[in-house]
Amino acid sequence: MPRVICAGHVNWDVTLYVDRLPEPDGEAVIEAQTGAGGGSAANVACGLARLDVPVALLGSVGEDDHGAAARAELIDAGVDCGTIQTVPDGETAVKYLAVSAAGEVMVFGRDGVNEAFTAGHLPESTLASAEHVHLTSQRPNTAARLADRAREAGATVSFDPGRRLDERDFSGALARADVVFLNDREAATALGDALDSENRTLVLKHGPRGAEVRTGTRTYTHPGFAVETVDTTGAGDAFAAGFIASLLRGDGCEEALALANACGALAARTRGARTPLDWDGVSELLSR
């Protein structure tokens, strides 16, 4: 049974690796193209599974080839997919990503049915085994209800609202979260309550400049790890997986921050949204 439940988007990513990100009315050269599973919740679930944390994923895909392929990849990674909903005649969400030679990312999305799941699709029996529920971008009411159910079941809650924080009212889920993950852009547009570290742990991701953790009484910082950046897609999700895995094994915020930065660095130095994280690679970076 899962120790962690991740809830949110399950996508199919079409990634174009280009020589540069063009300006408006400009043009870039495509050097390679790949197709693979994506979506923040799915990425974090894969990261946790690779770090030997039993994990289930609540999300939704269409009844199409992309949905079948996304599910197969998740199962192969060791993720419990019993709570992934398949929508008859629906289309799996597809994200089109352009990644420059410097690792910068531009995203174009077609949502499909990745928010068709509801809080009611999570069985009580699955939730009862979980110690932690990690929420990512989804319908605000669904996120708030899942956070309520998690707290009622005695599980802790983390929330990474993602790029659409400034477009959607996530105040309900934010108020119920024990841990909130934000990058610099999201923090600049976040609601005041999201930045409140008196009643929750606030984790701020600064990309190549590392990250920090703020609690009600302490602030912890870590400069990150110097690696050659190839693709930042999914680096924040790998970071979140590392932070959660560290907390679950009993580490404090300082240790969790270092481990999370190591996972993010491993993701940034390889192509794709789902770097196969492993404890040996993490330990190698931490030993520097």
PDB file of C-alpha atoms in Angstrom:
ATOM      1  CA  MET A   1       0.000   0.000   0.000  1.00  0.00           C
ATOM      2  CA  PRO A   2       1.244   3.531  -0.736  1.00  0.00           C
ATOM      3  CA  ARG A   3       2.982   5.738   1.814  1.00  0.00           C
ATOM      4  CA  VAL A   4       2.432   8.734  -0.484  1.00  0.00           C
ATOM      5  CA  ILE A   5      -0.428   9.669  -2.802  1.00  0.00           C
ATOM      6  CA  CYS A   6       0.285  12.180  -5.572  1.00  0.00           C
ATOM      7  CA  ALA A   7      -2.690  13.931  -7.152  1.00  0.00           C
ATOM      8  CA  GLY A   8      -2.732  16.089 -10.260  1.00  0.00           C
ATOM      9  CA  HIS A   9      -1.862  16.081 -13.927  1.00  0.00           C
ATOM     10  CA  VAL A  10      -0.878  13.079 -16.010  1.00  0.00           C
ATOM     11  CA  ASN A  11       0.242  14.288 -19.442  1.00  0.00           C
ATOM     12  CA  TRP A  12       2.035  13.176 -22.567  1.00  0.00           C
ATOM     13  CA  ASP A  13       5.033  15.387 -23.367  1.00  0.00           C
ATOM     14  CA  VAL A  14       6.247  16.061 -26.898  1.00  0.00           C
ATOM     15  CA  THR A  15       9.669  17.665 -26.470  1.00  0.00           C
ATOM     16  CA  LEU A  16      11.584  19.528 -29.153  1.00  0.00           C
ATOM     17  CA  TYR A  17      15.262  20.108 -28.418  1.00  0.00           C
ATOM     18  CA  VAL A  18      16.226  23.297 -30.245  1.00  0.00           C
ATOM     19  CA  ASP A  19      19.387  25.309 -30.681  1.00  0.00           C
ATOM     20  CA  ARG A  20      17.740  28.284 -28.969  1.00  0.00           C
ATOM     21  CA  LEU A  21      14.341  29.611 -27.927  1.00  0.00           C
ATOM     22  CA  PRO A  22      13.330  32.022 -30.706  1.00  0.00           C
ATOM     23  CA  GLU A  23      12.072  35.545 -30.248  1.00  0.00           C
ATOM     24  CA  PRO A  24       8.578  36.385 -31.603  1.00  0.00           C
ATOM     25  CA  ASP A  25       8.575  35.942 -35.384  1.00  0.00           C
ATOM     26  CA  GLY A  26      11.911  34.134 -35.080  1.00  0.00           C
ATOM     27  CA  GLU A  27      12.942  30.581 -35.905  1.00  0.00           C
ATOM     28  CA  ALA A  28      14.972  27.840 -34.243  1.00  0.00           C
ATOM     29  CA  VAL A  29      16.512  24.585 -35.440  1.00  0.00           C
ATOM     30  CA  ILE A  30      15.058  21.330 -34.058  1.00  0.00           C
ATOM     31  CA  GLU A  31      17.956  19.059 -33.154  1.00  0.00           C
ATOM     32  CA  ALA A  32      15.936  16.181 -31.663  1.00  0.00           C
ATOM     33  CA  GLN A  33      12.373  15.235 -30.748  1.00  0.00           C
ATOM     34  CA  THR A  34      11.010  12.854 -28.104  1.00  0.00           C
ATOM     35  CA  GLY A  35       7.652  11.703 -26.738  1.00  0.00           C
ATOM     36  CA  ALA A  36       7.237  10.555 -23.130  1.00  0.00           C
ATOM     37  CA  GLY A  37       4.975  10.760 -20.103  1.00  0.00           C
ATOM     38  CA  GLY A  38       4.820  13.997 -18.138  1.00  0.00           C
ATOM     39  CA  GLY A  39       2.681  16.002 -15.749  1.00  0.00           C
ATOM     40  CA  SER A  40       3.861  17.282 -12.379  1.00  0.00           C
ATOM     41  CA  ALA A  41       2.001  14.770 -10.213  1.00  0.00           C
ATOM     42  CA  ALA A  42       3.120  11.885 -12.416  1.00  0.00           C
ATOM     43  CA  ASN A  43       6.721  13.125 -12.394  1.00  0.00           C
ATOM     44  CA  VAL A  44       6.836  13.371  -8.600  1.00  0.00           C
ATOM     45  CA  ALA A  45       5.254   9.927  -8.273  1.00  0.00           C
ATOM     46  CA  CYS A  46       7.929   8.440 -10.541  1.00  0.00           C
ATOM     47  CA  GLY A  47      10.663  10.172  -8.560  1.00  0.00           C
ATOM     48  CA  LEU A  48       9.347   8.804  -5.277  1.00  0.00           C
ATOM     49  CA  ALA A  49       9.032   5.294  -6.696  1.00  0.00           C
ATOM     50  CA  ARG A  50      12.650   5.435  -7.896  1.00  0.00           C
ATOM     51  CA  LEU A  51      13.631   6.479  -4.360  1.00  0.00           C
ATOM     52  CA  ASP A  52      11.918   3.348  -3.003  1.00  0.00           C
ATOM     53  CA  VAL A  53       8.856   5.147  -1.589  1.00  0.00           C
ATOM     54  CA  PRO A  54       5.597   3.247  -2.254  1.00  0.00           C
ATOM     55  CA  VAL A  55       3.399   5.712  -4.118  1.00  0.00           C
ATOM     56  CA  ALA A  56      -0.024   5.849  -5.780  1.00  0.00           C
ATOM     57  CA  LEU A  57      -1.153   8.394  -8.360  1.00  0.00           C
ATOM     58  CA  LEU A  58      -4.590  10.014  -8.621  1.00  0.00           C
ATOM     59  CA  GLY A  59      -5.160  11.580 -12.024  1.00  0.00           C
ATOM     60  CA  SER A  60      -6.954  11.060 -15.329  1.00  0.00           C
ATOM     61  CA  VAL A  61      -6.054  10.197 -18.911  1.00  0.00           C
ATOM     62  CA  GLY A  62      -7.988   9.718 -22.101  1.00  0.00           C
ATOM     63  CA  GLU A  63      -8.941   6.485 -23.771  1.00  0.00           C
ATOM     64  CA  ASP A  64      -6.241   6.912 -26.398  1.00  0.00           C
ATOM     65  CA  ASP A  65      -2.713   5.837 -27.288  1.00  0.00           C
ATOM     66  CA  HIS A  66      -1.108   8.634 -25.285  1.00  0.00           C
ATOM     67  CA  GLY A  67      -3.065   7.635 -22.192  1.00  0.00           C
ATOM     68  CA  ALA A  68      -2.119   3.968 -22.557  1.00  0.00           C
ATOM     69  CA  ALA A  69       1.542   4.873 -23.064  1.00  0.00           C
ATOM     70  CA  ALA A  70       1.573   7.242 -20.069  1.00  0.00           C
ATOM     71  CA  ARG A  71       0.034   4.584 -17.828  1.00  0.00           C
ATOM     72  CA  ALA A  72       2.492   1.923 -19.051  1.00  0.00           C
ATOM     73  CA  GLU A  73       5.476   4.167 -18.276  1.00  0.00           C
ATOM     74  CA  LEU A  74       4.183   4.840 -14.778  1.00  0.00           C
ATOM     75  CA  ILE A  75       3.619   1.164 -14.050  1.00  0.00           C
ATOM     76  CA  ASP A  76       7.105   0.376 -15.328  1.00  0.00           C
ATOM     77  CA  ALA A  77       8.500   2.987 -12.902  1.00  0.00           C
ATOM     78  CA  GLY A  78       6.775   1.266  -9.985  1.00  0.00           C
ATOM     79  CA  VAL A  79       3.866   3.672  -9.472  1.00  0.00           C
ATOM     80  CA  ASP A  80       0.517   2.273  -8.284  1.00  0.00           C
ATOM     81  CA  CYS A  81      -1.859   3.365 -11.070  1.00  0.00           C
ATOM     82  CA  GLY A  82      -5.049   1.872  -9.637  1.00  0.00           C
ATOM     83  CA  THR A  83      -6.495   5.324  -8.989  1.00  0.00           C
ATOM     84  CA  ILE A  84      -5.766   6.780 -12.443  1.00  0.00           C
ATOM     85  CA  GLN A  85      -9.105   7.358 -14.159  1.00  0.00           C
ATOM     86  CA  THR A  86      -9.533   6.609 -17.868  1.00  0.00           C
ATOM     87  CA  VAL A  87     -12.121   8.855 -19.540  1.00  0.00           C
ATOM     88  CA  PRO A  88     -14.009   7.086 -22.359  1.00  0.00           C
ATOM     89  CA  ASP A  89     -13.544   8.892 -25.674  1.00  0.00           C
ATOM     90  CA  GLY A  90     -11.431  11.504 -23.876  1.00  0.00           C
ATOM     91  CA  GLU A  91      -8.080  12.877 -25.011  1.00  0.00           C
ATOM     92  CA  THR A  92      -5.011  12.698 -22.796  1.00  0.00           C
ATOM     93  CA  ALA A  93      -3.470  16.099 -22.117  1.00  0.00           C
ATOM     94  CA  VAL A  94      -0.497  16.847 -24.353  1.00  0.00           C
ATOM     95  CA  LYS A  95       2.242  19.352 -23.553  1.00  0.00           C
ATOM     96  CA  TYR A  96       4.581  20.583 -26.261  1.00  0.00           C
ATOM     97  CA  LEU A  97       7.930  21.651 -24.862  1.00  0.00           C
ATOM     98  CA  ALA A  98      10.800  23.479 -26.534  1.00  0.00           C
ATOM     99  CA  VAL A  99      14.111  23.035 -24.729  1.00  0.00           C
ATOM    100  CA  SER A 100      17.113  25.174 -25.702  1.00  0.00           C
ATOM    101  CA  ALA A 101      20.752  24.110 -25.701  1.00  0.00           C
ATOM    102  CA  ALA A 102      21.101  26.040 -22.419  1.00  0.00           C
ATOM    103  CA  GLY A 103      18.341  23.950 -20.814  1.00  0.00           C
ATOM    104  CA  GLU A 104      15.698  26.688 -20.849  1.00  0.00           C
ATOM    105  CA  VAL A 105      12.127  25.494 -21.376  1.00  0.00           C
ATOM    106  CA  MET A 106       9.058  26.895 -23.144  1.00  0.00           C
ATOM    107  CA  VAL A 107       5.728  25.032 -22.735  1.00  0.00           C
ATOM    108  CA  PHE A 108       2.573  24.925 -24.859  1.00  0.00           C
ATOM    109  CA  GLY A 109      -0.339  22.913 -23.516  1.00  0.00           C
ATOM    110  CA  ARG A 110      -3.566  21.220 -24.569  1.00  0.00           C
ATOM    111  CA  ASP A 111      -5.300  20.218 -21.338  1.00  0.00           C
ATOM    112  CA  GLY A 112      -7.431  17.311 -22.492  1.00  0.00           C
ATOM    113  CA  VAL A 113      -8.957  15.358 -19.590  1.00  0.00           C
ATOM    114  CA  ASN A 114      -6.155  15.733 -17.042  1.00  0.00           C
ATOM    115  CA  GLU A 115      -8.546  17.362 -14.555  1.00  0.00           C
ATOM    116  CA  ALA A 116     -11.446  14.943 -14.989  1.00  0.00           C
ATOM    117  CA  PHE A 117     -10.657  13.124 -11.730  1.00  0.00           C
ATOM    118  CA  THR A 118     -12.322  14.168  -8.477  1.00  0.00           C
ATOM    119  CA  ALA A 119     -11.498  13.815  -4.795  1.00  0.00           C
ATOM    120  CA  GLY A 120     -14.149  11.092  -4.650  1.00  0.00           C
ATOM    121  CA  HIS A 121     -12.069   8.886  -6.955  1.00  0.00           C
ATOM    122  CA  LEU A 122      -9.590   8.300  -4.115  1.00  0.00           C
ATOM    123  CA  PRO A 123     -10.767   5.241  -2.142  1.00  0.00           C
ATOM    124  CA  GLU A 124     -10.768   5.424   1.660  1.00  0.00           C
ATOM    125  CA  SER A 125      -8.746   2.208   1.795  1.00  0.00           C
ATOM    126  CA  THR A 126      -5.939   3.750  -0.282  1.00  0.00           C
ATOM    127  CA  LEU A 127      -5.946   6.982   1.698  1.00  0.00           C
ATOM    128  CA  ALA A 128      -5.891   5.096   5.004  1.00  0.00           C
ATOM    129  CA  SER A 129      -2.449   3.661   4.250  1.00  0.00           C
ATOM    130  CA  ALA A 130      -0.877   6.971   3.261  1.00  0.00           C
ATOM    131  CA  GLU A 131       1.337   9.088   5.472  1.00  0.00           C
ATOM    132  CA  HIS A 132       1.503  11.962   3.017  1.00  0.00           C
ATOM    133  CA  VAL A 133      -0.534  13.444   0.141  1.00  0.00           C
ATOM    134  CA  HIS A 134       1.215  15.602  -2.451  1.00  0.00           C
ATOM    135  CA  LEU A 135      -1.003  17.899  -4.526  1.00  0.00           C
ATOM    136  CA  THR A 136      -0.029  19.593  -7.775  1.00  0.00           C
ATOM    137  CA  SER A 137      -1.932  21.780 -10.233  1.00  0.00           C
ATOM    138  CA  GLN A 138      -5.574  20.660 -10.612  1.00  0.00           C
ATOM    139  CA  ARG A 139      -9.048  22.076 -10.075  1.00  0.00           C
ATOM    140  CA  PRO A 140      -8.923  24.226  -6.904  1.00  0.00           C
ATOM    141  CA  ASN A 141     -12.012  22.612  -5.360  1.00  0.00           C
ATOM    142  CA  THR A 142     -10.570  19.139  -5.942  1.00  0.00           C
ATOM    143  CA  ALA A 143      -7.268  20.121  -4.323  1.00  0.00           C
ATOM    144  CA  ALA A 144      -9.010  21.627  -1.287  1.00  0.00           C
ATOM    145  CA  ARG A 145     -11.224  18.570  -0.812  1.00  0.00           C
ATOM    146  CA  LEU A 146      -8.279  16.177  -1.139  1.00  0.00           C
ATOM    147  CA  ALA A 147      -6.369  18.209   1.437  1.00  0.00           C
ATOM    148  CA  ASP A 148      -9.365  17.989   3.794  1.00  0.00           C
ATOM    149  CA  ARG A 149      -9.624  14.230   3.338  1.00  0.00           C
ATOM    150  CA  ALA A 150      -5.899  13.780   3.881  1.00  0.00           C
ATOM    151  CA  ARG A 151      -5.921  15.737   7.130  1.00  0.00           C
ATOM    152  CA  GLU A 152      -8.995  13.852   8.341  1.00  0.00           C
ATOM    153  CA  ALA A 153      -7.102  10.613   7.688  1.00  0.00           C
ATOM    154  CA  GLY A 154      -4.063  11.841   9.631  1.00  0.00           C
ATOM    155  CA  ALA A 155      -1.795  12.348   6.609  1.00  0.00           C
ATOM    156  CA  THR A 156       0.387  15.398   6.048  1.00  0.00           C
ATOM    157  CA  VAL A 157      -0.143  17.483   2.900  1.00  0.00           C
ATOM    158  CA  SER A 158       2.182  19.243   0.483  1.00  0.00           C
ATOM    159  CA  PHE A 159       1.117  21.453  -2.410  1.00  0.00           C
ATOM    160  CA  ASP A 160       2.997  22.610  -5.500  1.00  0.00           C
ATOM    161  CA  PRO A 161       0.456  24.768  -7.380  1.00  0.00           C
ATOM    162  CA  GLY A 162       2.700  25.331 -10.417  1.00  0.00           C
ATOM    163  CA  ARG A 163       2.546  27.872 -13.206  1.00  0.00           C
ATOM    164  CA  ARG A 164      -1.176  28.666 -12.854  1.00  0.00           C
ATOM    165  CA  LEU A 165      -0.986  29.927  -9.276  1.00  0.00           C
ATOM    166  CA  ASP A 166      -1.741  33.482 -10.398  1.00  0.00           C
ATOM    167  CA  GLU A 167      -4.748  32.376 -12.481  1.00  0.00           C
ATOM    168  CA  ARG A 168      -6.645  30.144 -10.037  1.00  0.00           C
ATOM    169  CA  ASP A 169      -7.918  30.501  -6.482  1.00  0.00           C
ATOM    170  CA  PHE A 170      -5.924  27.874  -4.605  1.00  0.00           C
ATOM    171  CA  SER A 171      -6.466  29.538  -1.231  1.00  0.00           C
ATOM    172  CA  GLY A 172      -8.392  26.536   0.113  1.00  0.00           C
ATOM    173  CA  ALA A 173      -5.630  24.016  -0.587  1.00  0.00           C
ATOM    174  CA  LEU A 174      -2.910  26.454   0.506  1.00  0.00           C
ATOM    175  CA  ALA A 175      -4.620  26.984   3.848  1.00  0.00           C
ATOM    176  CA  ARG A 176      -4.635  23.238   4.495  1.00  0.00           C
ATOM    177  CA  ALA A 177      -1.109  22.411   3.297  1.00  0.00           C
ATOM    178  CA  ASP A 178       1.696  21.579   5.704  1.00  0.00           C
ATOM    179  CA  VAL A 179       4.348  22.169   3.015  1.00  0.00           C
ATOM    180  CA  VAL A 180       4.125  24.573   0.058  1.00  0.00           C
ATOM    181  CA  PHE A 181       6.585  24.473  -2.867  1.00  0.00           C
ATOM    182  CA  LEU A 182       7.064  27.629  -4.976  1.00  0.00           C
ATOM    183  CA  ASN A 183       9.659  28.761  -7.494  1.00  0.00           C
ATOM    184  CA  ASP A 184      10.745  32.392  -7.733  1.00  0.00           C
ATOM    185  CA  ARG A 185       8.185  33.360 -10.366  1.00  0.00           C
ATOM    186  CA  GLU A 186       5.352  31.744  -8.427  1.00  0.00           C
ATOM    187  CA  ALA A 187       6.474  33.324  -5.161  1.00  0.00           C
ATOM    188  CA  ALA A 188       6.430  36.759  -6.818  1.00  0.00           C
ATOM    189  CA  THR A 189       2.738  36.355  -7.685  1.00  0.00           C
ATOM    190  CA  ALA A 190       1.621  34.249  -4.717  1.00  0.00           C
ATOM    191  CA  LEU A 191      -1.120  35.198  -2.312  1.00  0.00           C
ATOM    192  CA  GLY A 192       0.034  36.417   1.078  1.00  0.00           C
ATOM    193  CA  ASP A 193      -1.263  33.260   2.738  1.00  0.00           C
ATOM    194  CA  ALA A 194       0.888  31.112   0.447  1.00  0.00           C
ATOM    195  CA  LEU A 195       4.014  32.857   1.740  1.00  0.00           C
ATOM    196  CA  ASP A 196       3.008  32.494   5.392  1.00  0.00           C
ATOM    197  CA  SER A 197       5.562  30.240   7.062  1.00  0.00           C
ATOM    198  CA  GLU A 198       4.122  30.598  10.545  1.00  0.00           C
ATOM    199  CA  ASN A 199       1.691  27.718  10.081  1.00  0.00           C
ATOM    200  CA  ARG A 200       3.453  25.707   7.385  1.00  0.00           C
ATOM    201  CA  THR A 201       6.807  24.897   5.856  1.00  0.00           C
ATOM    202  CA  LEU A 202       7.528  27.070   2.838  1.00  0.00           C
ATOM    203  CA  VAL A 203      10.008  25.710   0.308  1.00  0.00           C
ATOM    204  CA  LEU A 204      11.325  28.260  -2.203  1.00  0.00           C
ATOM    205  CA  LYS A 205      13.105  26.896  -5.282  1.00  0.00           C
ATOM    206  CA  HIS A 206      15.679  29.262  -6.784  1.00  0.00           C
ATOM    207  CA  GLY A 207      16.793  27.079  -9.713  1.00  0.00           C
ATOM    208  CA  PRO A 208      20.583  27.162 -10.202  1.00  0.00           C
ATOM    209  CA  ARG A 209      20.887  29.338  -7.069  1.00  0.00           C
ATOM    210  CA  GLY A 210      19.671  26.523  -4.830  1.00  0.00           C
ATOM    211  CA  ALA A 211      16.678  26.748  -2.507  1.00  0.00           C
ATOM    212  CA  GLU A 212      15.538  27.705   0.949  1.00  0.00           C
ATOM    213  CA  VAL A 213      13.106  26.451   3.561  1.00  0.00           C
ATOM    214  CA  ARG A 214      11.216  28.768   5.887  1.00  0.00           C
ATOM    215  CA  THR A 215       9.427  27.546   8.984  1.00  0.00           C
ATOM    216  CA  GLY A 216       7.805  29.505  11.767  1.00  0.00           C
ATOM    217  CA  THR A 217      11.122  29.758  13.610  1.00  0.00           C
ATOM    218  CA  ARG A 218      13.979  29.009  11.204  1.00  0.00           C
ATOM    219  CA  THR A 219      15.224  29.618   7.682  1.00  0.00           C
ATOM    220  CA  TYR A 220      17.481  27.076   5.995  1.00  0.00           C
ATOM    221  CA  THR A 221      19.369  27.711   2.756  1.00  0.00           C
ATOM    222  CA  HIS A 222      21.340  25.508   0.384  1.00  0.00           C
ATOM    223  CA  PRO A 223      23.290  26.794  -2.651  1.00  0.00           C
ATOM    224  CA  GLY A 224      22.480  23.797  -4.846  1.00  0.00           C
ATOM    225  CA  PHE A 225      24.953  21.745  -6.865  1.00  0.00           C
ATOM    226  CA  ALA A 226      26.983  22.935  -9.823  1.00  0.00           C
ATOM    227  CA  VAL A 227      26.079  20.706 -12.771  1.00  0.00           C
ATOM    228  CA  GLU A 228      25.967  21.225 -16.505  1.00  0.00           C
ATOM    229  CA  THR A 229      22.335  22.086 -17.230  1.00  0.00           C
ATOM    230  CA  VAL A 230      20.897  20.151 -20.142  1.00  0.00           C
ATOM    231  CA  ASP A 231      17.129  20.275 -19.542  1.00  0.00           C
ATOM    232  CA  THR A 232      15.290  21.832 -16.588  1.00  0.00           C
ATOM    233  CA  THR A 233      12.014  20.079 -17.448  1.00  0.00           C
ATOM    234  CA  GLY A 234      10.852  18.209 -14.354  1.00  0.00           C
ATOM    235  CA  ALA A 235      13.707  19.456 -12.153  1.00  0.00           C
ATOM    236  CA  GLY A 236      11.239  21.025  -9.726  1.00  0.00           C
ATOM    237  CA  ASP A 237       9.275  17.784  -9.569  1.00  0.00           C
ATOM    238  CA  ALA A 238      12.451  15.797  -8.849  1.00  0.00           C
ATOM    239  CA  PHE A 239      13.240  18.354  -6.137  1.00  0.00           C
ATOM    240  CA  ALA A 240       9.820  17.828  -4.539  1.00  0.00           C
ATOM    241  CA  ALA A 241      10.190  14.039  -4.683  1.00  0.00           C
ATOM    242  CA  GLY A 242      13.543  14.267  -2.923  1.00  0.00           C
ATOM    243  CA  PHE A 243      12.226  16.611  -0.240  1.00  0.00           C
ATOM    244  CA  ILE A 244       9.238  14.391   0.516  1.00  0.00           C
ATOM    245  CA  ALA A 245      11.316  11.196   0.514  1.00  0.00           C
ATOM    246  CA  SER A 246      13.771  12.775   2.919  1.00  0.00           C
ATOM    247  CA  LEU A 247      11.074  13.899   5.336  1.00  0.00           C
ATOM    248  CA  LEU A 248       9.521  10.431   5.280  1.00  0.00           C
ATOM    249  CA  ARG A 249      12.771   8.827   6.339  1.00  0.00           C
ATOM    250  CA  GLY A 250      12.923  11.166   9.334  1.00  0.00           C
ATOM    251  CA  ASP A 251      15.340  13.856   8.111  1.00  0.00           C
ATOM    252  CA  GLY A 252      15.047  17.443   9.253  1.00  0.00           C
ATOM    253  CA  CYS A 253      14.502  20.417   6.962  1.00  0.00           C
ATOM    254  CA  GLU A 254      18.221  21.043   6.447  1.00  0.00           C
ATOM    255  CA  GLU A 255      18.893  17.477   5.314  1.00  0.00           C
ATOM    256  CA  ALA A 256      15.717  17.408   3.204  1.00  0.00           C
ATOM    257  CA  LEU A 257      16.738  20.626   1.433  1.00  0.00           C
ATOM    258  CA  ALA A 258      20.154  19.262   0.488  1.00  0.00           C
ATOM    259  CA  LEU A 259      18.690  15.994  -0.750  1.00  0.00           C
ATOM    260  CA  ALA A 260      16.010  17.810  -2.749  1.00  0.00           C
ATOM    261  CA  ASN A 261      18.627  20.013  -4.413  1.00  0.00           C
ATOM    262  CA  ALA A 262      20.622  16.911  -5.327  1.00  0.00           C
ATOM    263  CA  CYS A 263      17.550  15.381  -6.998  1.00  0.00           C
ATOM    264  CA  GLY A 264      16.830  18.610  -8.865  1.00  0.00           C
ATOM    265  CA  ALA A 265      20.427  18.784 -10.075  1.00  0.00           C
ATOM    266  CA  LEU A 266      20.314  15.187 -11.304  1.00  0.00           C
ATOM    267  CA  ALA A 267      17.196  16.063 -13.304  1.00  0.00           C
ATOM    268  CA  ALA A 268      18.672  19.257 -14.751  1.00  0.00           C
ATOM    269  CA  ARG A 269      21.756  17.519 -16.117  1.00  0.00           C
ATOM    270  CA  THR A 270      19.798  14.949 -18.150  1.00  0.00           C
ATOM    271  CA  ARG A 271      17.124  15.175 -20.832  1.00  0.00           C
ATOM    272  CA  GLY A 272      13.467  14.530 -20.104  1.00  0.00           C
ATOM    273  CA  ALA A 273      10.980  15.224 -17.335  1.00  0.00           C
ATOM    274  CA  ARG A 274      11.625  11.997 -15.452  1.00  0.00           C
ATOM    275  CA  THR A 275      15.222  11.396 -14.533  1.00  0.00           C
ATOM    276  CA  PRO A 276      15.566   7.881 -13.058  1.00  0.00           C
ATOM    277  CA  LEU A 277      16.507   9.030  -9.566  1.00  0.00           C
ATOM    278  CA  ASP A 278      18.450   6.628  -7.374  1.00  0.00           C
ATOM    279  CA  TRP A 279      20.087   6.821  -3.970  1.00  0.00           C
ATOM    280  CA  ASP A 280      23.582   6.199  -5.367  1.00  0.00           C
ATOM    281  CA  GLY A 281      23.386   9.250  -7.617  1.00  0.00           C
ATOM    282  CA  VAL A 282      21.941  11.367  -4.820  1.00  0.00           C
ATOM    283  CA  SER A 283      24.644  10.217  -2.390  1.00  0.00           C
ATOM    284  CA  GLU A 284      27.376  11.034  -4.910  1.00  0.00           C
ATOM    285  CA  LEU A 285      26.228  14.640  -5.167  1.00  0.00           C
ATOM    286  CA  LEU A 286      25.713  14.985  -1.409  1.00  0.00           C
ATOM    287  CA  SER A 287      29.250  13.794  -0.763  1.00  0.00           C
ATOM    288  CA  ARG A 288      30.753  16.710  -2.724  1.00  0.00           C
TER     289      ARG A 288
END
